[in-house]
CSV table of C-alpha atoms in Angstrom, one decimal:
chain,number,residue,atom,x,y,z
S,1,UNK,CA,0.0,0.0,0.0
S,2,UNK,CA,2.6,2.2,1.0
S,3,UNK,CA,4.7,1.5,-2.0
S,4,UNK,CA,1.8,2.1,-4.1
S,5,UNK,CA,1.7,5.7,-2.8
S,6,UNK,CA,4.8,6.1,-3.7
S,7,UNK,CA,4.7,5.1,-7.6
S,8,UNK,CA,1.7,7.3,-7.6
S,9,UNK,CA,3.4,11.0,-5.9
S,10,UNK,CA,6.7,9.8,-8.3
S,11,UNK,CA,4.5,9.9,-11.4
S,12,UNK,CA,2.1,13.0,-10.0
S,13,UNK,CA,5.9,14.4,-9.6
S,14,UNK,CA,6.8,13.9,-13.1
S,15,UNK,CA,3.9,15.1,-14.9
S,16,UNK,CA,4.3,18.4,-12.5
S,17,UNK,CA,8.1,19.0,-13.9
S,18,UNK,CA,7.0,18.4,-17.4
S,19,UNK,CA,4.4,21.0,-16.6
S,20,UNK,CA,6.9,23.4,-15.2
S,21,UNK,CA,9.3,22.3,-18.0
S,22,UNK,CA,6.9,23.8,-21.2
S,23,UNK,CA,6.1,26.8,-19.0
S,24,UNK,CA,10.0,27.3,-18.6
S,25,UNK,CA,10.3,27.3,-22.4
S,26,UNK,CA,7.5,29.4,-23.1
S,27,UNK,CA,8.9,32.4,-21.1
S,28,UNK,CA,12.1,31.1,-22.5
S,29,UNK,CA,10.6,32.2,-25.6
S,30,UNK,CA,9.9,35.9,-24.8
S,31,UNK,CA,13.5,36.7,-23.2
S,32,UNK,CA,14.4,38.4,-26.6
S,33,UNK,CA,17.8,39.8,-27.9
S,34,UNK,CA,20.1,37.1,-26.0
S,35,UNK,CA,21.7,35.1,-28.6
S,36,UNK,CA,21.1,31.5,-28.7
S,37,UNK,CA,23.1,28.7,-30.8
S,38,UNK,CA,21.5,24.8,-31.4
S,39,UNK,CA,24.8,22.3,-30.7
S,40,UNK,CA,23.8,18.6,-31.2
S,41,UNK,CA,25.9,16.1,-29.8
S,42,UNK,CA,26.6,12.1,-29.3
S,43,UNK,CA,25.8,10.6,-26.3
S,44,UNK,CA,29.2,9.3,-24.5
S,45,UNK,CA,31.0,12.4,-26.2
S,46,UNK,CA,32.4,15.6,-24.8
S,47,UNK,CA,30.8,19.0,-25.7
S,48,UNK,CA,31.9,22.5,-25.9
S,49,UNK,CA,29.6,25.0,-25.2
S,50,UNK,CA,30.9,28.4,-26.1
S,51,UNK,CA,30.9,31.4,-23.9
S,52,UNK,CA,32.6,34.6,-25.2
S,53,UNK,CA,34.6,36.6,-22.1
S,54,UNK,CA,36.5,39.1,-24.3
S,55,UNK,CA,36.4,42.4,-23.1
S,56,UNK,CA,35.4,45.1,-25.2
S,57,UNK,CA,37.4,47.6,-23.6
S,58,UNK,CA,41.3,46.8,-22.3
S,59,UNK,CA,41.2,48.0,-19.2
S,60,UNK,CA,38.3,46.3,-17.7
S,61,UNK,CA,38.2,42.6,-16.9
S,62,UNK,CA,36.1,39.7,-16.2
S,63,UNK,CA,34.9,38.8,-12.6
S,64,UNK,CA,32.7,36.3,-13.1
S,65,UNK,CA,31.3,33.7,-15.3
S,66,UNK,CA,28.3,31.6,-14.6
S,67,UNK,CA,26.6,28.7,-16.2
S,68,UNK,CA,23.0,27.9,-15.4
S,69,UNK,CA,20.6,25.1,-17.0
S,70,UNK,CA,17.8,27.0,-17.6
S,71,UNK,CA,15.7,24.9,-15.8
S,72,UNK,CA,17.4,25.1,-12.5
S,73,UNK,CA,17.5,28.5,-10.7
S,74,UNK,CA,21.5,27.6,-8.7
S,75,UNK,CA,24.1,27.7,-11.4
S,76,UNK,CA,25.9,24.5,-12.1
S,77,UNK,CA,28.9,25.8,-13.3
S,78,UNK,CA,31.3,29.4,-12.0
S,79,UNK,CA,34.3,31.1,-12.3
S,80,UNK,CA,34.7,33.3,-9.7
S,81,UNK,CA,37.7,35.6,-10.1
S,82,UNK,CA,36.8,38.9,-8.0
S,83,UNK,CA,39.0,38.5,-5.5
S,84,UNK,CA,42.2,37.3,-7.6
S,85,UNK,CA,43.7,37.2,-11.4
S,86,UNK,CA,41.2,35.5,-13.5
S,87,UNK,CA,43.3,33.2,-14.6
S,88,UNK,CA,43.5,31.7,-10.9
S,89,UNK,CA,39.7,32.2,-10.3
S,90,UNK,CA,37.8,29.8,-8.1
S,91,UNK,CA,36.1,27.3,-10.0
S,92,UNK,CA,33.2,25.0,-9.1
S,93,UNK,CA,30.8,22.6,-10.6
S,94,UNK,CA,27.7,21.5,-8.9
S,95,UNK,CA,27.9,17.2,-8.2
S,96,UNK,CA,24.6,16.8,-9.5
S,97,UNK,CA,24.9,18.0,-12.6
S,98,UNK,CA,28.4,18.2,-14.2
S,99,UNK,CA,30.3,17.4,-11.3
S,100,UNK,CA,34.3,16.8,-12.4
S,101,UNK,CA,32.9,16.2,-16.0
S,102,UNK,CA,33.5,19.8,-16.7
S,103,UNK,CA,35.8,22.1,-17.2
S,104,UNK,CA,36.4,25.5,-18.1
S,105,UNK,CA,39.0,26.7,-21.3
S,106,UNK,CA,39.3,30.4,-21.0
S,107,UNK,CA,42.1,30.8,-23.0
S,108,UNK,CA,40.0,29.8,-26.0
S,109,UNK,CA,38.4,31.9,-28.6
S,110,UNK,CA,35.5,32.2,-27.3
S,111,UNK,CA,36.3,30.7,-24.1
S,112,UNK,CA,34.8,27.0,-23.5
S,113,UNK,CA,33.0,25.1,-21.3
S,114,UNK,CA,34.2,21.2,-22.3
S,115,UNK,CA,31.6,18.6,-20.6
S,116,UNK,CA,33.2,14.7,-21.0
S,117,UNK,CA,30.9,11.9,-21.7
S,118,UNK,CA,28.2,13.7,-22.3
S,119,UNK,CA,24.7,11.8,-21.2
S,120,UNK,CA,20.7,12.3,-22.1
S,121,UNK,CA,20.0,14.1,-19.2
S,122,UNK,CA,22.6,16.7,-20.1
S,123,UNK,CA,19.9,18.3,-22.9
S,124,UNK,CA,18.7,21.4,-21.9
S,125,UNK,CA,19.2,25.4,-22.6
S,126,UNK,CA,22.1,26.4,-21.4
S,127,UNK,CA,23.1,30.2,-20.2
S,128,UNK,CA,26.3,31.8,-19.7
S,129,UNK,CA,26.6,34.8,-17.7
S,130,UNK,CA,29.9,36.8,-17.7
S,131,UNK,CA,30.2,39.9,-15.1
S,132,UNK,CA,32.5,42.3,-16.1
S,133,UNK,CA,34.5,45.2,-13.4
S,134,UNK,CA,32.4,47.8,-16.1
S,135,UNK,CA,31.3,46.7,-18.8
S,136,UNK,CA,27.2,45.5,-19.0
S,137,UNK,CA,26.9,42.1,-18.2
S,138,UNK,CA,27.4,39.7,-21.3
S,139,UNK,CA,24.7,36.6,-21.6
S,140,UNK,CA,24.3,33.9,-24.3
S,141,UNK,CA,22.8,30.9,-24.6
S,142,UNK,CA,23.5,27.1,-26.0
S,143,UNK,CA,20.2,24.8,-26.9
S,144,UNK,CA,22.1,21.7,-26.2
S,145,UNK,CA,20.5,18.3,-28.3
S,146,UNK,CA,21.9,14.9,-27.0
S,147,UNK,CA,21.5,12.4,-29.9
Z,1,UNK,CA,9.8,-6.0,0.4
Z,2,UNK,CA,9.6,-4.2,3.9
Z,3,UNK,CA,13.4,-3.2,3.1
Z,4,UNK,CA,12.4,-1.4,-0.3
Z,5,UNK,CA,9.1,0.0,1.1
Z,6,UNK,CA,11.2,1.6,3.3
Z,7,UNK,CA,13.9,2.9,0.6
Z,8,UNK,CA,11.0,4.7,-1.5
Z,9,UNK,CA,9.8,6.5,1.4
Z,10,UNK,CA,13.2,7.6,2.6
Z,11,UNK,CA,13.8,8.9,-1.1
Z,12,UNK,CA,10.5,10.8,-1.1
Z,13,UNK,CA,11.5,12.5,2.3
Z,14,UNK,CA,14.7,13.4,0.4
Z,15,UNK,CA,12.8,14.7,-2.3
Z,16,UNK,CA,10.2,16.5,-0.1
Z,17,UNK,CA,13.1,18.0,1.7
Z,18,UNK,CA,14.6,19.3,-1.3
Z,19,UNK,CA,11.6,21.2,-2.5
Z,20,UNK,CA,11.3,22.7,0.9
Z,21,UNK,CA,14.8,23.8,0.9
Z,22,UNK,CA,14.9,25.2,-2.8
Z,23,UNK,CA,11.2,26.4,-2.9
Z,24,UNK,CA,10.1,27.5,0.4
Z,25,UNK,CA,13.9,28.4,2.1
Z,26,UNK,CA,15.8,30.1,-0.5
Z,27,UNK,CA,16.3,33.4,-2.3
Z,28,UNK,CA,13.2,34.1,-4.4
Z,29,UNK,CA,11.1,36.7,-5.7
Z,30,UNK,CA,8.0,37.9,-4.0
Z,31,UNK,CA,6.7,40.7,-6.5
Z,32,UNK,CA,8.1,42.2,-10.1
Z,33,UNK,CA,6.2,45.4,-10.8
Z,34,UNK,CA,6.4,46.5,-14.3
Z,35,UNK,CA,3.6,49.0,-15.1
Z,36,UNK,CA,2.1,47.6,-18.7
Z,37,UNK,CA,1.7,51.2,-19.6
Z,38,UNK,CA,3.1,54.8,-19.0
Z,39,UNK,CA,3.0,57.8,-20.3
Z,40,UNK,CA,5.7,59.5,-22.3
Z,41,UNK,CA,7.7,62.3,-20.8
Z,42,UNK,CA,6.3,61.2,-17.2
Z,43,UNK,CA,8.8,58.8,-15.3
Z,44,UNK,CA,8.0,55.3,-14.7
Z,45,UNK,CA,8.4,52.6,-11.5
Z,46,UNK,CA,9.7,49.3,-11.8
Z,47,UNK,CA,10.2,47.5,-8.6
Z,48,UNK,CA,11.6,44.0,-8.6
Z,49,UNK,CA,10.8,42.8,-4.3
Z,50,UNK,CA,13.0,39.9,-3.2
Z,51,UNK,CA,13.8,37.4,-0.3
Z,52,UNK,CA,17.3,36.7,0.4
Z,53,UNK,CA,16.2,34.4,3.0
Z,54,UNK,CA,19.8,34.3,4.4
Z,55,UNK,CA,21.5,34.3,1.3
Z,56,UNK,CA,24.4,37.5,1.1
Z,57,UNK,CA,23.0,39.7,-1.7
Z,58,UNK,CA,25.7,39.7,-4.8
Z,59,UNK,CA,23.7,41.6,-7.2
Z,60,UNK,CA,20.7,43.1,-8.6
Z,61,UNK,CA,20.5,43.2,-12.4
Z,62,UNK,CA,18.1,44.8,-14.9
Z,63,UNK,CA,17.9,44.2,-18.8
Z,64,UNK,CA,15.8,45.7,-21.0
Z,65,UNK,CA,15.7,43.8,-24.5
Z,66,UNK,CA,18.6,41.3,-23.1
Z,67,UNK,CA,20.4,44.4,-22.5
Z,68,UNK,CA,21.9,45.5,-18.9
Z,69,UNK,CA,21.1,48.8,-18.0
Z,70,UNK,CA,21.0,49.1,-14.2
Z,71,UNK,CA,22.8,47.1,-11.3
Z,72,UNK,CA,23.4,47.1,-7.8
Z,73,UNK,CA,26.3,45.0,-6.4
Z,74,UNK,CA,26.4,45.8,-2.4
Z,75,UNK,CA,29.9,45.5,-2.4
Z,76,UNK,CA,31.3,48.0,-5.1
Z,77,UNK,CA,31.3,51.3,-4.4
Z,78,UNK,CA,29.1,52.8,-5.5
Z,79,UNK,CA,26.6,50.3,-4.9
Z,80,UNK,CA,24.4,50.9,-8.6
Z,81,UNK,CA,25.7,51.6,-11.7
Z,82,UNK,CA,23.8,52.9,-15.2
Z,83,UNK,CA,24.5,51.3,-18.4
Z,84,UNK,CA,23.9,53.9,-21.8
Z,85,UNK,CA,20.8,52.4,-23.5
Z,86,UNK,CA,18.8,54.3,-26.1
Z,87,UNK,CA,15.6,55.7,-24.7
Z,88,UNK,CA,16.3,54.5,-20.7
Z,89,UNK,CA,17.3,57.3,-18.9
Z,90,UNK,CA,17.8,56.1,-14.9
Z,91,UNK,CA,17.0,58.4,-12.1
Z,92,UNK,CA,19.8,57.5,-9.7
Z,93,UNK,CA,18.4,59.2,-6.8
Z,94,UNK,CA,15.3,57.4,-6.7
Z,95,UNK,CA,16.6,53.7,-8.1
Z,96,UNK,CA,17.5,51.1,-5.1
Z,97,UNK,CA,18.4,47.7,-4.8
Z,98,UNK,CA,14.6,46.8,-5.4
Z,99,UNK,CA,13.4,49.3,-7.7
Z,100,UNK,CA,14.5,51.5,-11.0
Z,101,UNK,CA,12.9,55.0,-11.9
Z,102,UNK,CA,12.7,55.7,-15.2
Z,103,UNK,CA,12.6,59.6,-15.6
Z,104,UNK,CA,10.7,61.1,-19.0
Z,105,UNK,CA,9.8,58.0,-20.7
Z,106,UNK,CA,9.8,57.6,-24.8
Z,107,UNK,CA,8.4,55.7,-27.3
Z,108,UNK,CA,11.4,53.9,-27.6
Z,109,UNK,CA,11.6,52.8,-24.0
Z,110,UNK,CA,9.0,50.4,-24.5
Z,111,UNK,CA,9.7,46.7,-23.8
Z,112,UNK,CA,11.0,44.3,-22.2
Z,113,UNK,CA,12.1,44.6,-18.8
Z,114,UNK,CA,14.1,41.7,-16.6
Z,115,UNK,CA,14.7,41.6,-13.3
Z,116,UNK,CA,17.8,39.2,-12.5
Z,117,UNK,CA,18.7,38.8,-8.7
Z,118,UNK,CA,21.7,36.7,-7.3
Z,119,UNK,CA,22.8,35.8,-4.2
Z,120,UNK,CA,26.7,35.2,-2.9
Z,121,UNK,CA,29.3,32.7,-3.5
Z,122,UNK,CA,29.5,29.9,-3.8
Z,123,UNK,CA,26.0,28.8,-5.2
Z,124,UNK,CA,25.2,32.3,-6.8
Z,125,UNK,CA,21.8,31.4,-6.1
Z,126,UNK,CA,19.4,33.4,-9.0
Z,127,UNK,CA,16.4,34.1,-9.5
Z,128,UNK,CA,14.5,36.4,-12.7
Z,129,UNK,CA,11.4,37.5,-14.1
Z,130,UNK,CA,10.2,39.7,-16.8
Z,131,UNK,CA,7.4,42.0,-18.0
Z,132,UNK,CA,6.2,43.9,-20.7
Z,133,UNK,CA,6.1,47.9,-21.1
Z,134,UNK,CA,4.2,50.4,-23.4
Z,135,UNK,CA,5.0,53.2,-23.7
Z,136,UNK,CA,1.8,55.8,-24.6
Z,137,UNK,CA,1.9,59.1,-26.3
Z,138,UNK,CA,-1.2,60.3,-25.0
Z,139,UNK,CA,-3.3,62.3,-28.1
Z,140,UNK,CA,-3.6,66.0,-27.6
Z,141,UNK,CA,-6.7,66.5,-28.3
Z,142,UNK,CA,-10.2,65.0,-27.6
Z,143,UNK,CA,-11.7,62.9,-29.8
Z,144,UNK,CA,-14.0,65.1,-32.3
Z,145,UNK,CA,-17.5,64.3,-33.8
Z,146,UNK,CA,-17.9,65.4,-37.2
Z,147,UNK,CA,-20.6,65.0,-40.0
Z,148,UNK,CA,-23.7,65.5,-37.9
Z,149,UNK,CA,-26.6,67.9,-38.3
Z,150,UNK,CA,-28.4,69.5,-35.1
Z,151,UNK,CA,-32.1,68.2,-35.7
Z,152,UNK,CA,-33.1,64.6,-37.0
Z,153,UNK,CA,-36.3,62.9,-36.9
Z,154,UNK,CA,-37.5,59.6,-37.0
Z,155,UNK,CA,-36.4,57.9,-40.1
Z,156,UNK,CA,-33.4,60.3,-40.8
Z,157,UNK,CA,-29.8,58.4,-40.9
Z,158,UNK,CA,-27.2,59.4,-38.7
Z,159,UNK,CA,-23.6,59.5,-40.4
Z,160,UNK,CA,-21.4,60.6,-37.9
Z,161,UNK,CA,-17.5,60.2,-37.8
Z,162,UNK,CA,-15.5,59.9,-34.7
Z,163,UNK,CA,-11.8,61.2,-35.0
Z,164,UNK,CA,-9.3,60.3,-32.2
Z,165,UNK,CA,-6.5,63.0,-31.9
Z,166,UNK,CA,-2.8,61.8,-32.7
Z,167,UNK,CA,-1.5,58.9,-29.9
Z,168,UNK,CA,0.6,55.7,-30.3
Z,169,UNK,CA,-0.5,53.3,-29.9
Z,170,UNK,CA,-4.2,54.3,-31.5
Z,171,UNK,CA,-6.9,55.0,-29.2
Z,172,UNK,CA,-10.0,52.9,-29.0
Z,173,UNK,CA,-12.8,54.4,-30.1
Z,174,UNK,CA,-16.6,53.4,-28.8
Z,175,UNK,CA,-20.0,55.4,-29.7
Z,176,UNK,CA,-22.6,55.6,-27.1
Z,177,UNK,CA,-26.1,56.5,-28.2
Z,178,UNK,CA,-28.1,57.9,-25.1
Z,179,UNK,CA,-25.4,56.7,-22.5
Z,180,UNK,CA,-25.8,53.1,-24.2
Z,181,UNK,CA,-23.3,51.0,-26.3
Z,182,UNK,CA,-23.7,51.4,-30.2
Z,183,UNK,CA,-25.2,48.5,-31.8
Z,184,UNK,CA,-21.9,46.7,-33.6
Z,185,UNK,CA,-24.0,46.7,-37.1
Z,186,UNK,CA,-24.3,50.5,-36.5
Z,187,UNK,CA,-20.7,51.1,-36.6
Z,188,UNK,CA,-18.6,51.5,-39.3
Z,189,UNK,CA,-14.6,50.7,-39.1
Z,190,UNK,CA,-12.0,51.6,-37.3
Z,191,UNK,CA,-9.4,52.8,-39.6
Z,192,UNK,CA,-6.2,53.5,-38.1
Z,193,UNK,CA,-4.0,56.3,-40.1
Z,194,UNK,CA,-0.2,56.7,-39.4
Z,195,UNK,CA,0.6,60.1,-39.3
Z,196,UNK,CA,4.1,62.5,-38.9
Z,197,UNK,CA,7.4,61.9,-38.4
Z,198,UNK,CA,6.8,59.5,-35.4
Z,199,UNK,CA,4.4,57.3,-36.9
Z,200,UNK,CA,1.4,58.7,-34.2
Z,201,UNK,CA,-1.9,57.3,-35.0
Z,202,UNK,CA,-5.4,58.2,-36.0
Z,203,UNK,CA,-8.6,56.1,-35.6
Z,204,UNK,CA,-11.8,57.2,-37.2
Z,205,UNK,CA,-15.2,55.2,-36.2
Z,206,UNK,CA,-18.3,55.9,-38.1
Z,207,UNK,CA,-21.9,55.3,-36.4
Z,208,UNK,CA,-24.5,55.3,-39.0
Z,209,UNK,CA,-28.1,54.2,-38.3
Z,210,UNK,CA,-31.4,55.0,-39.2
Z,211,UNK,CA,-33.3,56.9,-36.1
Z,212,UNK,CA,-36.2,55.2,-34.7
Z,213,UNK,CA,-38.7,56.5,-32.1
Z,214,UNK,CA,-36.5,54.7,-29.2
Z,215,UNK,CA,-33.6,57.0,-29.8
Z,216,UNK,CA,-35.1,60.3,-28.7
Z,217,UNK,CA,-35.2,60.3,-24.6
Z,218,UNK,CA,-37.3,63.3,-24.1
Z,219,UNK,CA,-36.8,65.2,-27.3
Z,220,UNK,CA,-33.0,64.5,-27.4
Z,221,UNK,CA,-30.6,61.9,-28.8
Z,222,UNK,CA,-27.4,62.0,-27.2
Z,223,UNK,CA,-24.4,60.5,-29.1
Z,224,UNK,CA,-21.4,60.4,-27.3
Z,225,UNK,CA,-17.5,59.0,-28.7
Z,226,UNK,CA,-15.3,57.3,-25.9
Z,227,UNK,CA,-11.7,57.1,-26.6
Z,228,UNK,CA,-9.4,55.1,-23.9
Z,229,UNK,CA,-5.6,54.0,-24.5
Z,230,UNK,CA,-5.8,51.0,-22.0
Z,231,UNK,CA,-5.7,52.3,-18.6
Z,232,UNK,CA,-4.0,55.5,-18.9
Z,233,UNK,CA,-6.2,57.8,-21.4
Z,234,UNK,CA,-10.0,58.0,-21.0
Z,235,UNK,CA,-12.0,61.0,-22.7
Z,236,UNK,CA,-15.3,61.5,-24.4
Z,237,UNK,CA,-16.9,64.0,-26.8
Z,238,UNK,CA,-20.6,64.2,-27.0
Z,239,UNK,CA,-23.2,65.7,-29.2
Z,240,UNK,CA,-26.5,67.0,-28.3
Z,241,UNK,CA,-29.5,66.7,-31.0
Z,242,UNK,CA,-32.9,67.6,-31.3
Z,243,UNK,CA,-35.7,65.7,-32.2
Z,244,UNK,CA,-37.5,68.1,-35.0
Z,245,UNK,CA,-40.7,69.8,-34.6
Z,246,UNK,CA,-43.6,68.5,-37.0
Z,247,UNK,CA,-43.9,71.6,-39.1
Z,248,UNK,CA,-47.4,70.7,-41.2
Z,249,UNK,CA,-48.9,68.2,-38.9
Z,250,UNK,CA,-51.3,71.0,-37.6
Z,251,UNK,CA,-53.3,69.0,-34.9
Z,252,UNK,CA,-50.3,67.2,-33.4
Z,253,UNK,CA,-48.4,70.7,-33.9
Z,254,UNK,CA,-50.1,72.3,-31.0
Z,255,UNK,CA,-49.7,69.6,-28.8
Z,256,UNK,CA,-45.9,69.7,-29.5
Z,257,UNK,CA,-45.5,73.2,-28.3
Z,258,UNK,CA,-47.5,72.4,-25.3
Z,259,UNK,CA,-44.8,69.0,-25.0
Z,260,UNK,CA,-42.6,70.3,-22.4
Z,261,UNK,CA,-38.8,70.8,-22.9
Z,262,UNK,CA,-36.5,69.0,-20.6
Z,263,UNK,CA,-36.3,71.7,-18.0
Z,264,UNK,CA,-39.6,72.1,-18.6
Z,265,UNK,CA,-40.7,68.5,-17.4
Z,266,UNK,CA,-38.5,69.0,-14.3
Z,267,UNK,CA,-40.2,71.8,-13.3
Z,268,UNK,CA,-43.6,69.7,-13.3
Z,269,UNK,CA,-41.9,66.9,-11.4
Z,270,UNK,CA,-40.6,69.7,-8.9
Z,271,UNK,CA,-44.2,70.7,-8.0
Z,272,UNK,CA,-44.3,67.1,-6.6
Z,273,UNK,CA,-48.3,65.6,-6.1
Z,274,UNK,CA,-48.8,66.5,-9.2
Z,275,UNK,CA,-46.0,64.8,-10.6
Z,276,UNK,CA,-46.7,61.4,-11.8
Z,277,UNK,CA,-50.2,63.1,-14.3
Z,278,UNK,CA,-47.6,65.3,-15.1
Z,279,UNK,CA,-45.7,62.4,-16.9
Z,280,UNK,CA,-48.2,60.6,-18.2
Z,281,UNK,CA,-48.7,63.6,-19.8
Z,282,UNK,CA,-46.0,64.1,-20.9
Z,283,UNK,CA,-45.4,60.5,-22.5
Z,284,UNK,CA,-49.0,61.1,-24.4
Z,285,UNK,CA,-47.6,64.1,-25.6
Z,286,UNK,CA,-44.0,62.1,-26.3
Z,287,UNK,CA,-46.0,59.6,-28.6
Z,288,UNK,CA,-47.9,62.4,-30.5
Z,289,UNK,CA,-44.5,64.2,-31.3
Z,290,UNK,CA,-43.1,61.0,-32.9
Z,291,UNK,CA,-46.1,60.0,-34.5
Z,292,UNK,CA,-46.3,63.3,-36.1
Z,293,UNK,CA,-43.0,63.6,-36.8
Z,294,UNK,CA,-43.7,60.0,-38.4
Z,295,UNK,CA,-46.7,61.9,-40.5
Z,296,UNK,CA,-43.8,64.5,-42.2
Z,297,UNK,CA,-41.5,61.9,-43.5
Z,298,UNK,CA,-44.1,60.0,-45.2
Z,299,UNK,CA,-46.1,62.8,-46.5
């Protein structure tokens, strides 16, 4: 009896994320004027999902990147470099999503995020959000398709 | 069995738990106020009210059109900071850590406003929400009736036009005949016109109907235009006009000069007992004005 209860608040659970899920994309849909590029990749392979931290202006710098899975409020990914050189910024991955699967490439043009072994559940919108010391804050985002 | 009854439970606490601690005990929004319209050249509120809940405040953000414009990070000094966007103009004094002022808004500040806030290392906890703003230039003047004559009688068609003055977006237009909503079949448009350099608008709504008996309320036909701009413009225009005086209809002429004008009625109702004769009266004298007006057209 009890178990039953159980299968029945797991699937009542379900249906209410894929609920939440289509009223994610909808307002999804009317945050305008942030660019968004479609990247389809393998299952079992590693991704790259671009993030561009160049600075306009020389003299300002990058503080802070963050990735978030648009379906989660937390990030899952940051480089937090206010307090130091950027290039010795704190990073961190959240264990229930990338964990040590990813990692980030600054020195790349655009900078990367590389995720290894890349699974189903990995498909979602991703955003990057990079804090500059002046400039306005930079966001783009990466539909991510796991075939 | 007992061993995995027990694991499903213990993994619904967890999940239970989970939603408690990222739903109920965790930096989140309570209200984003974005006014759905304001008026251009007059400044304009948008508050964005949060809940740290605990959580160390990193930063407010606001976008319009994916595009920062404000933000407020506690720990830089100073605290907010304006971004240059076309058509947003801040006003720092009044803009906080839960709310930017727009001063003298345009038509290009319509839009798209988001409200992004995020809490402290290390989980940068965020949470965002957006709205929609129109901006109005208000027409400046009333809308105007054109196109109608000052007497009609029964059987005589109205034409009448209704011309808002210059706004953006258009204004709505609505005819009223005696306080009551046009019948739809009566009216004939809108047509919107783009006009000037700044693409204001122009609505025209015609009313045309043929006038029966029922649209005279004690000798007079009242036909009122209504123009609104959602919420924040609301003004009327309205035309007086008489029913006509049978002419050749010499029997039923001289009880229309004893049929009492407005005032006139009110004055009989004022004398009070003999009030409700008075009425009837003046209803039998009512249904003699129309019929004879009735007698001219068909003569």
């Amino acid at each position: 009896m009890v178990l039953f209860r159980s299968r029945r608040f797991l699937v009542i659970s379900r249906i209410l994320f894929l609920v939440l899920d289509s009223l994610l994309e909808f307002a999804d849909s009317a945050a305008k004027d942030v660019p968004l590029i479609n990247m389809q990749v393998v299952a079992g392979d590693p991704v790259y999902l671009p993030c561009d931290i160049s600075t306009p202006d020389p003299h300002d710098q990058v503080l802070l990147v963050l990735w978030y899975r648009e379906d989660l409020g937390t990030p899952i990914y940051s480089v937090d470099g206010r307090d130091r050189d950027f290039g010795l910024a704190e990073r961190w991955s959240d264990e229930n999503v990338f964990a040590n699967r990813a990692y980030f490439m600054p020195e790349k043009q655009p900078a990367e995020l590389g995720v290894d072994h890349i699974r189903e559940s990995d498909q979602a919108v991703y955003r990057c959000r990079v804090d500059f010391k002046v400039a306005q804050t930079r966001n783009s985002k990466v539909n991510l398709t796991v075939i | 069995m007992r061993l995995l009854t027990f694991a499903m439970d213990w993994r619904i606490l967890i999940c239970i738990l989970n939603v408690l601690l990222q739903g109920g005990m965790s930096l989140h929004l309570v209200e984003l106020r974005i006014p759905s319209h304001a008026v251009r050249n007059q400044s304009a509120r948008l508050e964005c009210h949060f809940d740290l809940d605990g959580e160390t405040l990193y930063s407010v953000k606001w976008y319009k059109d994916g595009n920062e414009f404000y933000r407020f990070v506690p720990r830089n000094m100073p605290p907010a900071q304006v971004f240059p966007l076309p058509g947003v103009t801040v006003d720092m004094h009044n803009s906080t850590e839960s709310q930017v002022v727009l001063s003298s808004v345009q038509l290009s500040t319509s839009g798209t406003y988001r409200c992004e806030v995020s809490g402290e290392a290390p989980f940068f906890q965020t949470v965002t929400e957006h709205g929609h703003m129109i901006v109005v230039a208000l027409p400046e003047e009333e809308p105007r009736i054109a196109g109608g004559r000052n007497r009609y009688q029964v059987g005589d068609t109205v034409r009448v036009n209704c011309t808002s003055g210059r706004s953006k977006p258009a204004a709505q237009l609505n005819w009223f005949i005696n306080g009551e909503n046009a019948d739809q079949s009566f009216l004939k448009g809108p047509e919107t016109f783009v006009t000037g350099r700044e693409g204001l608008e122009t609505s025209v709504l015609g009313l045309e109907f043929v006038v029966k008996p029922k649209h005279f309320k004690q000798g007079d036909m009242k036909l009122k235009c209504l123009a609104t701009i959602a919420t924040v413009y609301w003004r009327s225009n309205e035309e007086s006009v008489e029913g006509e005086r049978p002419q050749r209809a010499s029997v039923l002429e001289s009880r229309g000069t004893v049929a009492p004008s407005g005032s006139r009625a009110d004055r009989v109702q004022a004398a009070g007992s003999s009030s409700i004769f008075a009425q009837g009266i003046t209803a039998c004298v009512f249904s003699g004005f129309f019929a004879a007006a009735v007698l001219v057209v068909f003569r």
